[in-house]
Coordinates of C-alpha atoms in Angstrom, one line a residue:
X1 CA 0.0 0.0 0.0
X2 CA 1.5 3.4 -1.0
X3 CA 2.2 6.0 1.7
X4 CA -0.4 8.3 0.3
X5 CA -3.1 5.6 0.3
X6 CA -2.3 4.3 3.8
X7 CA -2.1 7.9 5.2
X8 CA -5.5 8.6 3.7
X9 CA -6.9 5.4 5.2
X10 CA -5.6 6.3 8.7
X11 CA -7.0 9.8 8.4
X12 CA -10.3 8.4 7.5
X13 CA -10.3 5.9 10.4
X14 CA -9.3 8.7 12.8
X15 CA -12.1 11.0 11.6
X16 CA -14.7 8.3 11.8
X17 CA -13.7 6.4 14.9
X18 CA -11.5 8.8 16.8
X19 CA -8.2 8.1 18.6
X20 CA -9.5 4.9 20.2
X21 CA -10.2 3.2 16.8
X22 CA -7.0 4.5 15.3
X23 CA -4.9 3.1 18.2
X24 CA -6.6 -0.3 17.8
X25 CA -5.8 -0.4 14.0
X26 CA -2.3 1.0 14.4
X27 CA -1.0 -1.5 17.0
X28 CA -0.2 -4.0 14.3
X29 CA 3.2 -2.7 13.1
X30 CA 5.7 0.1 13.9
X31 CA 5.1 1.4 10.4
X32 CA 1.4 1.5 11.1
X33 CA 2.0 3.4 14.4
X34 CA 4.1 6.0 12.6
X35 CA 1.6 6.5 9.9
X36 CA -1.3 6.8 12.4
X37 CA 0.6 9.5 14.2
X38 CA 1.1 11.4 10.9
X39 CA -2.6 10.9 10.1
X40 CA -3.5 12.2 13.5
X41 CA -1.5 15.4 13.0
X42 CA -3.0 15.9 9.5
X43 CA -6.5 15.4 10.8
X44 CA -5.9 18.0 13.5
X45 CA -4.6 20.5 11.0
X46 CA -7.6 20.2 8.7
X47 CA -10.2 23.0 8.8
X48 CA -13.6 22.2 7.4
X49 CA -15.0 24.7 4.8
X50 CA -18.3 24.4 6.7
X51 CA -16.9 26.6 9.4
X52 CA -15.7 29.3 7.0
X53 CA -18.3 32.0 6.1
X54 CA -18.7 34.0 3.0
X55 CA -16.4 36.8 4.5
X56 CA -13.6 34.2 5.0
X57 CA -13.9 34.2 8.8
X58 CA -12.8 30.9 10.3
X59 CA -15.0 29.8 13.2
X60 CA -12.8 27.8 15.7
X61 CA -14.6 28.9 18.9
X62 CA -17.9 27.1 20.0
X63 CA -20.0 28.3 22.9
X64 CA -22.3 25.6 24.2
X65 CA -25.3 26.5 26.4
X66 CA -25.9 23.6 28.8
X67 CA -29.2 24.8 30.3
X68 CA -31.8 27.6 30.2
X69 CA -32.1 27.6 34.0
X70 CA -30.3 30.1 36.3
X71 CA -30.2 30.7 40.0
X72 CA -30.1 34.5 39.5
X73 CA -32.5 36.9 37.8
X74 CA -30.3 39.6 36.4
X75 CA -32.5 42.3 34.9
X76 CA -30.4 42.7 31.7
X77 CA -30.5 39.0 31.0
X78 CA -34.0 37.9 32.0
X79 CA -37.2 39.8 31.4
X80 CA -39.0 41.0 34.5
X81 CA -42.0 38.8 33.6
X82 CA -39.7 35.8 33.5
X83 CA -39.3 33.3 30.6
X84 CA -41.0 30.0 29.8
X85 CA -38.4 27.2 29.8
X86 CA -38.3 24.4 27.2
X87 CA -39.7 21.0 28.1
X88 CA -37.0 18.7 29.4
X89 CA -37.0 16.5 26.4
X90 CA -36.2 19.5 24.2
X91 CA -32.8 20.0 25.9
X92 CA -29.8 18.3 24.4
X93 CA -28.7 15.2 26.3
X94 CA -25.1 14.7 27.4
X95 CA -24.5 12.3 24.5
X96 CA -25.9 14.8 22.0
X97 CA -23.7 17.6 23.3
X98 CA -20.6 15.4 23.1
X99 CA -21.5 14.2 19.6
X100 CA -21.8 17.8 18.3
X101 CA -18.7 18.9 20.2
X102 CA -16.8 16.0 18.6
X103 CA -18.0 17.0 15.2
X104 CA -17.1 20.7 15.6
X105 CA -13.6 19.8 17.0
X106 CA -12.9 17.4 14.1
X107 CA -14.0 20.2 11.8
X108 CA -11.6 22.8 13.2
X109 CA -12.9 24.1 16.6
X110 CA -10.1 24.5 19.1
X111 CA -11.9 26.3 21.9
X112 CA -15.1 25.4 23.7
X113 CA -16.9 27.5 26.3
X114 CA -19.7 26.2 28.5
X115 CA -22.5 28.7 29.2
X116 CA -26.2 28.8 30.2
X117 CA -28.4 30.0 31.7
X118 CA -26.1 29.1 34.5
X119 CA -24.0 26.0 33.6
X120 CA -23.4 24.9 37.2
X121 CA -27.1 24.1 37.7
X122 CA -26.9 21.3 35.0
X123 CA -26.6 17.9 36.6
X124 CA -23.5 16.0 35.5
X125 CA -21.5 19.0 34.5
X126 CA -18.3 17.4 35.8
X127 CA -18.9 14.4 33.5
X128 CA -19.5 16.7 30.5
X129 CA -16.2 18.5 31.1
X130 CA -14.4 15.2 31.4
X131 CA -15.8 13.9 28.2
X132 CA -15.0 17.1 26.4
X133 CA -11.4 16.8 27.7
X134 CA -11.1 13.5 25.8
X135 CA -11.4 15.5 22.6
X136 CA -7.9 17.0 23.0
X137 CA -6.3 14.5 20.7
X138 CA -8.6 15.7 18.0
X139 CA -7.4 19.3 18.3
X140 CA -9.4 20.8 21.2
X141 CA -7.0 23.2 23.1
X142 CA -9.1 24.8 25.8
X143 CA -12.4 24.3 27.8
X144 CA -13.8 27.4 29.4
X145 CA -16.9 28.2 31.4
X146 CA -18.8 31.4 32.1
X147 CA -20.6 31.3 35.4
X148 CA -22.2 33.6 38.0
X149 CA -20.2 31.8 40.7
X150 CA -23.2 31.2 43.1
X151 CA -22.6 27.5 43.3
X152 CA -19.1 27.2 42.1
X153 CA -16.4 27.4 44.8
X154 CA -16.8 23.9 46.2
X155 CA -17.1 22.2 42.8
X156 CA -14.3 24.1 41.1
X157 CA -11.4 21.7 42.0
X158 CA -13.3 18.8 40.4
X159 CA -14.0 20.8 37.2
X160 CA -10.4 21.7 36.9
X161 CA -9.3 18.1 37.5
X162 CA -11.6 17.0 34.7
X163 CA -10.2 19.5 32.2
X164 CA -11.5 23.0 32.8
X165 CA -8.8 25.5 31.7
X166 CA -10.5 29.0 31.5
X167 CA -13.0 30.6 33.8
X168 CA -15.1 33.8 33.3
X169 CA -17.0 35.0 36.4
X170 CA -19.8 37.4 36.1
X171 CA -20.0 40.1 38.8
X172 CA -21.5 43.5 38.1
X173 CA -21.1 45.2 41.5
X174 CA -19.0 45.0 44.7
X175 CA -21.9 46.2 46.8
X176 CA -23.9 43.3 48.2
X177 CA -27.1 45.5 48.4
X178 CA -26.8 46.6 44.8
X179 CA -26.1 43.0 43.9
X180 CA -29.6 42.0 45.1
X181 CA -31.1 44.8 43.1
X182 CA -29.4 43.8 39.9
X183 CA -29.8 40.1 40.3
X184 CA -33.1 40.0 42.2
X185 CA -31.4 37.4 44.4
X186 CA -28.9 37.2 47.4
X187 CA -25.5 35.5 47.0
X188 CA -22.9 38.2 46.8
X189 CA -20.7 36.4 49.3
X190 CA -20.9 33.2 47.4
X191 CA -19.6 34.9 44.2
X192 CA -16.7 36.4 46.1
X193 CA -15.8 33.0 47.5
X194 CA -15.8 31.5 44.0
X195 CA -13.6 34.4 42.7
X196 CA -11.1 33.7 45.5
X197 CA -11.1 30.0 44.8
X198 CA -10.5 30.6 41.1
X199 CA -7.6 33.0 41.7
X200 CA -5.8 30.5 43.9
X201 CA -6.4 27.5 41.7
X202 CA -3.3 26.3 40.0
X203 CA -4.9 24.5 37.1
X204 CA -6.7 27.4 35.5
X205 CA -4.8 29.2 32.7
X206 CA -6.9 32.4 33.1
X207 CA -9.5 34.0 35.3
X208 CA -11.6 36.8 33.9
X209 CA -14.3 39.0 35.6
X210 CA -17.1 40.1 33.4
X211 CA -18.8 43.4 34.5
X212 CA -21.8 44.8 32.6
X213 CA -21.7 48.6 33.1
X214 CA -25.1 50.5 33.3
X215 CA -25.2 54.2 33.7
X216 CA -26.6 55.4 37.0
X217 CA -26.4 52.0 38.5
X218 CA -22.8 50.7 38.8
X219 CA -20.7 53.0 36.6
X220 CA -19.5 54.7 39.8
X221 CA -17.7 51.4 40.7
X222 CA -15.4 51.2 37.7
X223 CA -12.3 52.3 39.6
X224 CA -13.1 49.9 42.4
X225 CA -13.0 47.1 39.9
X226 CA -9.8 48.4 38.4
X227 CA -8.2 48.1 41.9
X228 CA -8.8 44.3 41.8
X229 CA -6.1 44.0 39.2
X230 CA -3.4 45.6 41.5
X231 CA -2.3 42.4 43.2
X232 CA -4.3 39.7 41.4
X233 CA -3.6 38.1 38.0
X234 CA -7.1 38.7 36.8
X235 CA -8.6 40.3 33.7
X236 CA -11.5 42.6 34.5
X237 CA -13.6 43.1 31.4
X238 CA -16.1 45.9 31.2
X239 CA -19.0 45.0 28.9
X240 CA -21.4 47.5 27.3
X241 CA -25.1 47.1 28.2
X242 CA -26.6 45.2 25.2
X243 CA -30.2 45.0 23.9
X244 CA -32.1 41.7 24.3
X245 CA -35.7 40.8 24.4
X246 CA -37.3 42.0 27.6
X247 CA -34.4 43.7 29.2
X248 CA -35.7 47.3 28.6
X249 CA -32.5 48.4 26.9
X250 CA -32.0 52.1 26.7
X251 CA -29.2 53.8 24.8
X252 CA -29.0 56.4 27.6
X253 CA -28.1 53.6 30.1
X254 CA -25.3 52.3 27.9
X255 CA -21.8 53.7 28.8
X256 CA -19.5 53.5 25.8
X257 CA -16.1 51.8 26.5
X258 CA -14.3 55.0 25.4
X259 CA -15.9 56.9 28.3
X260 CA -14.8 54.2 30.8
X261 CA -11.3 54.3 29.4
X262 CA -11.3 58.1 29.9
X263 CA -12.4 57.7 33.5
X264 CA -9.6 55.1 34.2
X265 CA -7.0 57.1 32.3
X266 CA -7.6 60.2 34.5
X267 CA -6.8 58.0 37.6
X268 CA -4.1 56.0 35.9
X269 CA -2.4 58.1 33.2
X270 CA 0.2 55.5 32.6
X271 CA -2.3 52.9 31.3
X272 CA -1.2 51.4 28.0
X273 CA -2.6 49.2 25.3
X274 CA -1.8 45.5 25.6
X275 CA -1.6 42.9 22.9
X276 CA -5.0 41.2 22.2
X277 CA -5.5 37.5 21.9
X278 CA -6.3 36.5 18.3
X279 CA -10.1 37.0 17.7
X280 CA -10.5 38.3 21.2
X281 CA -13.7 40.3 21.9
X282 CA -12.0 42.6 24.4
X283 CA -9.6 45.4 23.7
X284 CA -6.9 44.8 26.4
X285 CA -5.1 47.4 28.5
X286 CA -2.5 47.2 31.2
X287 CA -1.6 49.5 34.1
X288 CA 2.1 49.3 34.8
X289 CA 2.8 47.7 38.2
X290 CA -0.6 45.9 38.3
X291 CA -0.6 42.1 38.2
X292 CA -3.8 41.9 36.2
X293 CA -5.2 43.6 33.1
X294 CA -8.3 45.4 31.9
X295 CA -10.5 44.7 28.9
X296 CA -13.3 46.5 27.1
X297 CA -16.0 44.6 25.2
X298 CA -17.7 47.3 23.0
X299 CA -20.3 45.3 21.2
X300 CA -22.5 48.4 20.8
X301 CA -20.1 51.4 20.3
X302 CA -17.3 49.7 18.4
X303 CA -18.2 46.2 17.2
X304 CA -15.6 43.5 16.5
X305 CA -17.6 41.6 13.8
X306 CA -14.8 41.5 11.3
X307 CA -12.8 39.1 13.5
X308 CA -15.7 37.1 14.9
X309 CA -14.8 33.4 15.1
X310 CA -17.7 32.4 17.4
X311 CA -20.6 30.0 16.9
X312 CA -23.3 29.3 19.6
X313 CA -25.1 26.1 20.4
X314 CA -28.2 26.7 22.5
X315 CA -29.4 24.4 25.2
X316 CA -32.2 23.2 23.0
X317 CA -29.8 22.4 20.1
X318 CA -30.1 25.4 17.8
X319 CA -27.0 26.8 16.1
X320 CA -26.8 30.6 16.3
X321 CA -24.1 32.2 14.1
X322 CA -24.5 35.7 15.8
X323 CA -25.6 36.7 19.2
X324 CA -27.8 39.5 17.8
X325 CA -29.3 37.5 14.9
X326 CA -32.7 35.8 15.6
X327 CA -32.1 33.2 12.9
X328 CA -31.5 29.7 14.2
X329 CA -31.2 26.2 12.8
X330 CA -32.0 23.1 14.8
X331 CA -29.2 20.5 15.0
X332 CA -31.2 18.6 17.7
X333 CA -34.0 17.9 15.3
X334 CA -31.6 16.8 12.6
X335 CA -29.8 14.4 15.0
X336 CA -33.1 12.9 16.3
X337 CA -34.2 12.4 12.7
X338 CA -31.1 10.2 12.2
X339 CA -28.8 12.6 10.3
X340 CA -25.2 11.4 9.8
X341 CA -22.2 13.6 10.8
X342 CA -21.8 14.6 7.1
X343 CA -25.4 15.7 7.0
X344 CA -25.1 17.7 10.2
X345 CA -21.9 19.3 8.9
X346 CA -23.9 20.4 5.8
X347 CA -26.5 22.0 7.9
X348 CA -23.9 23.8 10.0
X349 CA -22.2 25.0 6.8
X350 CA -25.4 26.5 5.4
X351 CA -26.0 28.3 8.7
X352 CA -22.4 29.7 8.7
X353 CA -22.7 30.8 5.1
X354 CA -25.8 32.9 6.2
X355 CA -23.8 34.9 8.7
X356 CA -23.9 38.6 8.0
X357 CA -20.8 40.8 7.7
X358 CA -21.8 42.6 10.9
X359 CA -24.7 42.9 13.2
X360 CA -27.2 45.8 13.1
X361 CA -26.6 49.1 14.8
X362 CA -27.4 49.3 18.5
X363 CA -30.8 50.9 17.8
X364 CA -31.8 48.5 15.1
X365 CA -31.0 45.2 16.8
X366 CA -34.0 42.8 16.8
X367 CA -35.3 42.5 20.3
X368 CA -38.7 41.2 19.3
X369 CA -38.0 37.8 17.7
X370 CA -34.5 37.3 19.1
X371 CA -34.2 35.4 22.4
X372 CA -33.6 37.1 25.8
X373 CA -30.0 36.6 26.9
X374 CA -31.0 33.9 29.4
X375 CA -32.3 31.8 26.5
X376 CA -29.3 32.1 24.2
X377 CA -29.6 28.6 25.4
X378 CA -33.5 28.3 25.2
X379 CA -36.7 28.9 23.3
X380 CA -38.6 32.1 22.4
X381 CA -40.5 33.7 25.3
X382 CA -44.2 33.0 25.1
X383 CA -47.0 35.4 26.0
X384 CA -48.4 33.3 28.8
X385 CA -46.8 31.9 31.9
X386 CA -43.6 32.3 33.8
X387 CA -42.1 28.9 34.0
X388 CA -39.6 29.9 36.6
X389 CA -42.4 30.8 39.1
X390 CA -44.1 28.2 41.3
X391 CA -47.5 26.8 40.3
X392 CA -50.3 28.4 42.4
X393 CA -51.8 25.8 44.7
X394 CA -55.5 25.0 44.5
X395 CA -55.8 25.8 48.2
X396 CA -53.3 27.5 50.5
X397 CA -53.2 27.5 54.3
X398 CA -52.2 29.8 57.2
X399 CA -51.4 28.5 60.7
X400 CA -53.4 25.7 62.2
X401 CA -54.8 24.7 58.7
X402 CA -56.9 27.9 58.5
X403 CA -57.7 28.2 54.8
X404 CA -56.3 31.3 53.1
X405 CA -57.8 31.0 49.7
X406 CA -60.8 28.7 49.9
X407 CA -63.1 31.1 48.1
X408 CA -62.8 34.1 45.8
X409 CA -64.8 37.2 46.8
X410 CA -65.3 40.1 44.4
X411 CA -67.1 43.3 45.4
X412 CA -67.2 44.9 42.0
X413 CA -68.1 43.2 38.7
X414 CA -68.7 44.2 35.2
X415 CA -71.2 41.3 34.8
X416 CA -74.4 40.5 36.6
X417 CA -73.5 36.8 36.6
X418 CA -71.2 35.5 39.3
X419 CA -70.5 32.2 37.5
X420 CA -67.0 31.5 36.1
X421 CA -65.1 33.8 38.4
X422 CA -61.4 33.7 37.8
X423 CA -58.2 35.6 38.6
X424 CA -57.3 37.5 35.5
X425 CA -53.6 37.3 36.2
X426 CA -53.6 33.6 36.6
X427 CA -53.6 31.6 33.3
X428 CA -55.5 28.4 32.7
X429 CA -52.3 26.4 33.6
X430 CA -52.3 28.0 37.1
X431 CA -49.2 30.2 36.3
X432 CA -49.0 34.0 36.7
X433 CA -49.3 36.0 33.5
X434 CA -50.0 39.5 32.3
X435 CA -53.4 40.3 30.9
X436 CA -53.4 40.8 27.1
X437 CA -54.8 44.2 26.4
X438 CA -53.6 44.3 22.8
X439 CA -57.2 44.1 21.3
X440 CA -58.7 46.7 23.6
X441 CA -59.4 50.3 22.5
X442 CA -57.7 53.2 24.1
X443 CA -60.2 55.2 26.1
X444 CA -60.2 57.9 28.8
X445 CA -59.9 56.3 32.2
X446 CA -59.7 57.6 35.7
X447 CA -59.6 56.2 39.3
X448 CA -59.6 57.8 42.7
X449 CA -58.1 56.0 45.8
X450 CA -57.9 57.1 49.4
X451 CA -56.4 55.9 52.7
X452 CA -55.5 57.2 56.1
X453 CA -52.6 57.1 58.5
X454 CA -53.6 57.5 62.2
X455 CA -51.2 59.6 64.2
X456 CA -50.9 60.8 67.9
X457 CA -51.8 64.3 69.0
X458 CA -48.1 65.3 69.1
X459 CA -47.6 64.4 65.4
X460 CA -50.9 66.1 64.4
X461 CA -49.8 69.4 66.1
X462 CA -46.4 69.1 64.4
X463 CA -48.0 68.7 61.0
X464 CA -50.7 71.4 61.4
X465 CA -48.7 73.8 63.5
X466 CA -51.4 73.9 66.1
X467 CA -51.1 73.3 69.9
X468 CA -47.9 73.6 71.9
X469 CA -45.0 72.0 70.3
X470 CA -41.7 71.8 72.2
X471 CA -39.2 73.1 69.6
X472 CA -36.3 72.1 71.9
X473 CA -37.3 68.4 71.8
X474 CA -34.7 66.6 69.7
X475 CA -37.2 64.2 68.2
X476 CA -39.3 67.2 67.1
X477 CA -36.2 68.8 65.6
X478 CA -35.3 65.6 63.8
X479 CA -38.7 65.3 62.3
X480 CA -38.7 69.0 61.2
X481 CA -35.3 68.6 59.6
X482 CA -36.7 66.3 57.0
X483 CA -38.9 69.1 55.5
X484 CA -42.6 69.7 55.2
X485 CA -44.4 66.5 55.8
X486 CA -47.3 67.1 53.4
X487 CA -45.2 68.5 50.5
X488 CA -42.7 65.6 50.6
X489 CA -45.5 63.0 50.9
X490 CA -47.4 64.6 48.0
X491 CA -44.3 64.4 45.8
X492 CA -43.5 60.9 46.8
X493 CA -47.1 59.8 46.0
X494 CA -46.9 61.3 42.5
X495 CA -43.5 59.6 41.9
X496 CA -44.8 56.3 43.2
X497 CA -47.8 56.5 40.9
X498 CA -45.5 56.8 37.9
X499 CA -43.5 53.8 38.9
X500 CA -46.4 51.4 39.5
X501 CA -45.4 49.0 36.8
X502 CA -41.9 48.7 38.2
X503 CA -43.3 47.9 41.7
X504 CA -46.2 45.6 40.8
X505 CA -44.9 42.8 38.6
X506 CA -47.9 42.1 36.3
X507 CA -49.0 45.7 35.9
X508 CA -48.8 47.3 32.4
X509 CA -46.7 50.4 32.0
X510 CA -49.2 53.3 31.3
X511 CA -48.8 56.8 29.8
X512 CA -50.4 58.8 32.6
X513 CA -52.2 62.0 31.7
X514 CA -52.5 63.5 35.2
X515 CA -52.0 62.7 38.9
X516 CA -53.6 64.8 41.6
X517 CA -52.7 64.0 45.2
X518 CA -54.2 65.7 48.3
X519 CA -53.2 65.2 52.0
X520 CA -55.7 66.4 54.6
X521 CA -55.2 66.5 58.4
X522 CA -58.3 65.2 60.2
X523 CA -59.5 65.3 63.8
X524 CA -62.6 63.3 64.7
X525 CA -64.3 61.6 67.6
X526 CA -64.0 57.9 68.1
X527 CA -67.3 56.0 67.6
X528 CA -67.5 55.1 71.3
X529 CA -66.6 58.0 73.6
X530 CA -68.0 60.3 76.2
X531 CA -68.9 63.9 75.2
X532 CA -66.0 66.3 76.0
X533 CA -63.5 63.5 76.5
X534 CA -60.3 64.9 74.8
X535 CA -58.7 61.4 74.8
X536 CA -61.6 60.2 72.6
X537 CA -60.3 62.3 69.7
X538 CA -58.6 60.6 66.9
X539 CA -56.1 62.2 64.6
X540 CA -55.3 61.2 61.1
X541 CA -54.0 62.3 57.7
X542 CA -56.1 61.3 54.7
X543 CA -54.4 60.8 51.4
X544 CA -56.5 61.0 48.2
X545 CA -55.1 60.4 44.7
X546 CA -56.9 60.8 41.4
X547 CA -55.2 59.4 38.2
X548 CA -56.3 59.8 34.6
X549 CA -55.0 58.4 31.3
X550 CA -55.9 57.6 27.7
X551 CA -55.1 53.9 27.5
X552 CA -56.1 50.3 27.1
X553 CA -56.3 49.4 30.8
X554 CA -57.5 51.1 34.0
X555 CA -55.5 53.2 36.5
X556 CA -56.8 51.8 39.8
X557 CA -53.4 50.3 40.7
X558 CA -51.7 53.6 40.0
X559 CA -54.1 55.4 42.3
X560 CA -53.7 52.8 45.0
X561 CA -49.9 53.0 44.7
X562 CA -49.9 56.8 45.0
X563 CA -51.9 56.6 48.2
X564 CA -49.8 53.8 49.7
X565 CA -46.5 55.6 48.9
X566 CA -47.9 58.9 50.2
X567 CA -48.9 57.4 53.5
X568 CA -45.7 55.5 53.9
X569 CA -43.8 58.7 53.4
X570 CA -45.8 60.4 56.1
X571 CA -44.9 57.5 58.4
X572 CA -41.2 57.9 57.5
X573 CA -41.4 61.7 58.1
X574 CA -43.0 61.3 61.5
X575 CA -41.4 58.1 62.9
X576 CA -39.1 60.1 65.1
X577 CA -42.0 61.4 67.2
X578 CA -44.7 58.7 66.6
X579 CA -43.1 55.6 65.2
X580 CA -44.8 53.2 67.7
X581 CA -48.3 54.7 67.5
X582 CA -49.0 55.3 63.8
X583 CA -51.3 53.0 61.9
X584 CA -52.0 52.9 58.1
X585 CA -55.3 51.6 56.9
X586 CA -58.6 52.0 55.0
X587 CA -56.9 52.1 51.6
X588 CA -59.6 51.7 49.0
X589 CA -60.6 52.6 45.4
X590 CA -63.3 55.2 45.9
X591 CA -64.1 55.9 42.3
X592 CA -63.5 54.4 38.9
X593 CA -64.5 55.5 35.4
X594 CA -63.8 54.4 31.8
X595 CA -63.3 51.1 30.0
X596 CA -65.8 48.4 29.4
X597 CA -66.4 47.5 33.1
X598 CA -69.1 49.3 35.0
X599 CA -68.1 52.7 36.5
X600 CA -68.6 53.0 40.2
X601 CA -68.4 55.4 43.2
X602 CA -67.9 53.8 46.6
X603 CA -70.0 55.0 49.4
X604 CA -68.0 57.0 52.1

């Protein structure tokens, strides 16, 4: 057999059966062993045309999403209404992941990164890393993972032992309170423990910290993150806020990388440009004397599409050739139909050939049909249901088995019939959902709500300026130092009204036409008292809010929110003199008009 023929044979065996099959075949003679080694090298050096797009970009980097699930709820990643997760049988199995990874590596991929969702919540992650590590003879050079670090620090040594080489940790703030605002979950300490464990792990080639910067939220912490590079060999990478379905992206919240660099340069004038890794998404910088480095990922203000070498495999088996492109092709369906590796590679090649030269501008990116970031590894969000929230039980209980929700009572109804009562924000499957108002007509609507806060005589005198108030009393001075109680509470009520949809999860955002808030001090006699008994007097402040709009849904919630926030503000203003004695109550919708349901005015 000629050298060329035998070498071709060994290459074919290697591509079809991998290193194990080649070893079995090559154990016959020393010549066979030598030729198998040559074939192995040749196979590693081959790069499939299927991974080269029409702009001659070679895609040797594969990001594999292992799950759609996550143990955080970062607002820029997951829509506030949540996402519906894929059925379990739609998610790629371990064997399917390894089969596709094997195919991609044999075709030229040298770098694989595991993502999510949150990859550490996938069962058997250590086994997946171990099996990926077995692809190194085929040409795989690195196995990375991007994680939020919540459940990482105890498992990290095992992952490294099984083959993990690169780790990217996501942490957007060094403030534990701000962390809970951004992620809607606790866990800041756990992330810091994971970061420490990673930095002191000998087996990792690199540790990077990903920081999404959002104006007005964490942009003031940029220099604090820079300080982390002083003594630690870590790359801190500042990422521009990017638009995805449901994350309420706003150009005004996006801080361009050039602005961040200006901020850092003023504090560290000696900062210099550092060499970038080939095809790296980040522009690297180095501060002399610092052990670590900085990077800027400017996907919005200065894209790096011309050098993009990335392909993405979602958790449900779709191949995405661009993060911001909604087009996807299902490799899972092809595999489950019995497609061969050659057929799969043809499908991959067609997807890669469809990759655009660059993604759309920041204001033109498709955030309607493209996935939320959490599901770049998932299915499209659906209008109903929030899969991540628990199913509402048929009956709930308080203490001692006292039923909490055995019946539904409704005082107001737009129908004379009481049959078929249901909670409008609970879907037929028992999951919370927003009411679809798309088919409704926009009409003029209004609502008035009211409520009271009961206060002691001393607080009443302070608010109204009546009676004898001891101006030397420190608690009185403290209360007065906050400003005029009525004015501050009125402003707070109006502001609260405008933020209702941010506070109440399933409320629609509404364009409000007008908000009118009045706070009135009251003095009245308790129902049971003796005439002339001063102690029988009750003191309160009544808050009344009227809200109007031209819209598709009512403004009762906006009116109730205004009253609630106004009364809470009164409590906060007066707590120094009456914190133990105040009581808030009687918050009601007193009037409602507009829309299809019946108008009403509640009796006083």
